[in-house]
Tab-separated table of C-alpha atoms in Angstrom:
chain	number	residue	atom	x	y	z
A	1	UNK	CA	-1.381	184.940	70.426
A	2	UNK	CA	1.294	186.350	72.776
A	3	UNK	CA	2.262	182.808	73.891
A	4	UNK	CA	2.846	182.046	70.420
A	5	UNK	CA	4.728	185.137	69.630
A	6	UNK	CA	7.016	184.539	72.223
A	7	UNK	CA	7.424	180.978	71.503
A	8	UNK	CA	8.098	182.287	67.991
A	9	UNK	CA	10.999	184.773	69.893
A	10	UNK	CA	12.485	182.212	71.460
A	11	UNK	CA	13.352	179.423	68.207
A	12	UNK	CA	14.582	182.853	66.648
A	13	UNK	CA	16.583	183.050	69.971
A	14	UNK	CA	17.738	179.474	70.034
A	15	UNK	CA	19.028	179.064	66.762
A	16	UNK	CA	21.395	182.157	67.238
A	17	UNK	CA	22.184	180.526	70.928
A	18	UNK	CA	23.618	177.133	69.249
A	19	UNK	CA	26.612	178.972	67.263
A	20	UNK	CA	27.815	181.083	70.436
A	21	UNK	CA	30.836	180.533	71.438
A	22	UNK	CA	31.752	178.281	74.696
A	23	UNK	CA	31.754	181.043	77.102
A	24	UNK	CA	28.973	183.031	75.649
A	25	UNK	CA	26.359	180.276	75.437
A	26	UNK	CA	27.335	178.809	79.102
A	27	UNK	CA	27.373	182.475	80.603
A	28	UNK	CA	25.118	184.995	79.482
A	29	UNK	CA	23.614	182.842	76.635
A	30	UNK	CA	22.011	180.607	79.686
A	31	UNK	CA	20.680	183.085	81.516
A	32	UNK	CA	18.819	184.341	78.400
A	33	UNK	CA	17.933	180.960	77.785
A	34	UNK	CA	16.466	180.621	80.925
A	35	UNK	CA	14.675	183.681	81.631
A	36	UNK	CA	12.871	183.030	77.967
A	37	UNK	CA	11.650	179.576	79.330
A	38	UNK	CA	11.045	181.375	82.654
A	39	UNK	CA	8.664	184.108	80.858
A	40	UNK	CA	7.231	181.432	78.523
A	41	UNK	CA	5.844	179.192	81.625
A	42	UNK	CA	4.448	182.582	83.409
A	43	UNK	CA	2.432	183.074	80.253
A	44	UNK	CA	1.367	179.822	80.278
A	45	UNK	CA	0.272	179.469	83.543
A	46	UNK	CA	-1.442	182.912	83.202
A	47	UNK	CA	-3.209	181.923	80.476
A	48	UNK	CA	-5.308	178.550	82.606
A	49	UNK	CA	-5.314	180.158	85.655
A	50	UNK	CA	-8.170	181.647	87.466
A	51	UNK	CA	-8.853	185.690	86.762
A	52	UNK	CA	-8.186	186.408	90.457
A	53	UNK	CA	-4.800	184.739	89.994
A	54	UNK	CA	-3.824	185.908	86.718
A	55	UNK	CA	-2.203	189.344	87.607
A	56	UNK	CA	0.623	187.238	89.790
A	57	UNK	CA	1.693	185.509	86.580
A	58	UNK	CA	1.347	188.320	84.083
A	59	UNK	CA	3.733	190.544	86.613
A	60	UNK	CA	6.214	187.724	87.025
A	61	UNK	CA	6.210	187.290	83.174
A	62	UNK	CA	6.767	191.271	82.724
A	63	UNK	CA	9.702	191.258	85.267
A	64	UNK	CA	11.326	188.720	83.391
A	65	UNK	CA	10.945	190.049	79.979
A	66	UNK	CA	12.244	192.966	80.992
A	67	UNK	CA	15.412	191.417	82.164
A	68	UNK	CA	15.725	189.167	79.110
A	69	UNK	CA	15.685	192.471	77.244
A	70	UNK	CA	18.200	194.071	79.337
A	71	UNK	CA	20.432	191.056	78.828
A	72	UNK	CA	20.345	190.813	75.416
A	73	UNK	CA	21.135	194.421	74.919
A	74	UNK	CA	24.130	193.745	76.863
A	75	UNK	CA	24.525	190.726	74.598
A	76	UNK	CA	24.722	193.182	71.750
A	77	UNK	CA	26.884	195.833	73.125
A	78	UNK	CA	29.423	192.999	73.829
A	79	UNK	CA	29.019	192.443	69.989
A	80	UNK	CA	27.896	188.745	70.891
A	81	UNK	CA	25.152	189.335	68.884
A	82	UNK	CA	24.996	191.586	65.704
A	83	UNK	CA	22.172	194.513	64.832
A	84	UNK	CA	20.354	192.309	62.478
A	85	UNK	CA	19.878	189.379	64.808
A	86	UNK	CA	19.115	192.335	68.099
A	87	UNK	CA	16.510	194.139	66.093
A	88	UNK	CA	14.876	190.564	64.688
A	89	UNK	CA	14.036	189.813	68.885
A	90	UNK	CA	13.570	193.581	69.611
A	91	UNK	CA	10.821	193.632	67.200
A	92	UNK	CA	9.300	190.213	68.966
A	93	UNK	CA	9.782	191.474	72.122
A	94	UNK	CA	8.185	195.216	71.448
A	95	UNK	CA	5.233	193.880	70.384
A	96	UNK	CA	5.012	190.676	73.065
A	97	UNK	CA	5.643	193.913	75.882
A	98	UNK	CA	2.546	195.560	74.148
A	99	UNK	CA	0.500	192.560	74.521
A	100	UNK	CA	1.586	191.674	78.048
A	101	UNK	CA	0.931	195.068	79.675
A	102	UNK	CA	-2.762	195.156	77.619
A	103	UNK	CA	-3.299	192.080	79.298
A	104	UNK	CA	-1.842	193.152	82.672
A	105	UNK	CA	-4.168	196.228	82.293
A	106	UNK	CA	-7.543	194.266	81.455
A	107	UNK	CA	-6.913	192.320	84.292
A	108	UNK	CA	-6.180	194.970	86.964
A	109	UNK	CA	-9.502	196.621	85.194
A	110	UNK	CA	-11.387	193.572	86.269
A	111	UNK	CA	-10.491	193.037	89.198
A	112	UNK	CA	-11.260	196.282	90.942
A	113	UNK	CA	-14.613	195.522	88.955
A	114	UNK	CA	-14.327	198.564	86.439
């Protein structure tokens, strides 16, 4: 579910990243794009790897979630992007941050055996 939820995130993403401007899309617009791939793949590979080797994932995919939000509330305040489109992924991303730490949790939980 949060895989798809944040694959969901990111074609809301992309269609607003098409119609940036020149400088937008090839400056910050890129780095979003990338860090969105970036936390999609850390999901991913959470998701098949081993429970002992899940929590490296799950914390790389946190860090960079947290930057892509960051970013993108820069994005707004630079008025690249307007309150409609900002609250459409701040609503994805609130509830894919939910999921993620719930996961990061269980997983801590198991493996000091609780």
């Amino acid at each position: 579910p949060i895989l798809q939820k944040l694959i969901t995130a990111y074609k809301i993403w992309h269609n607003y990243f098409i119609h940036f401007d020149k400088l937008t899309r090839f400056g910050l617009g890129m780095k979003i794009e990338s860090l969105f791939i970036e936390t999609i793949q850390n999901i991913f590979v959470a998701s098949i790897k081993p429970k002992d080797k899940k929590i490296i994932y799950l914390d790389k995919a946190s860090d960079t979630l947290d930057i892509l939000k960051f970013l993108l509330q820069v994005m707004w305040e630079l008025g690249k992007i307007d309150n409609k489109k900002f609250i459409a992924l701040s609503f994805y991303f609130e509830e894919i941050g939910r999921m993620l730490g719930g996961w990061q949790k269980k997983t801590k939980t198991q493996e000091m055996g609780f």
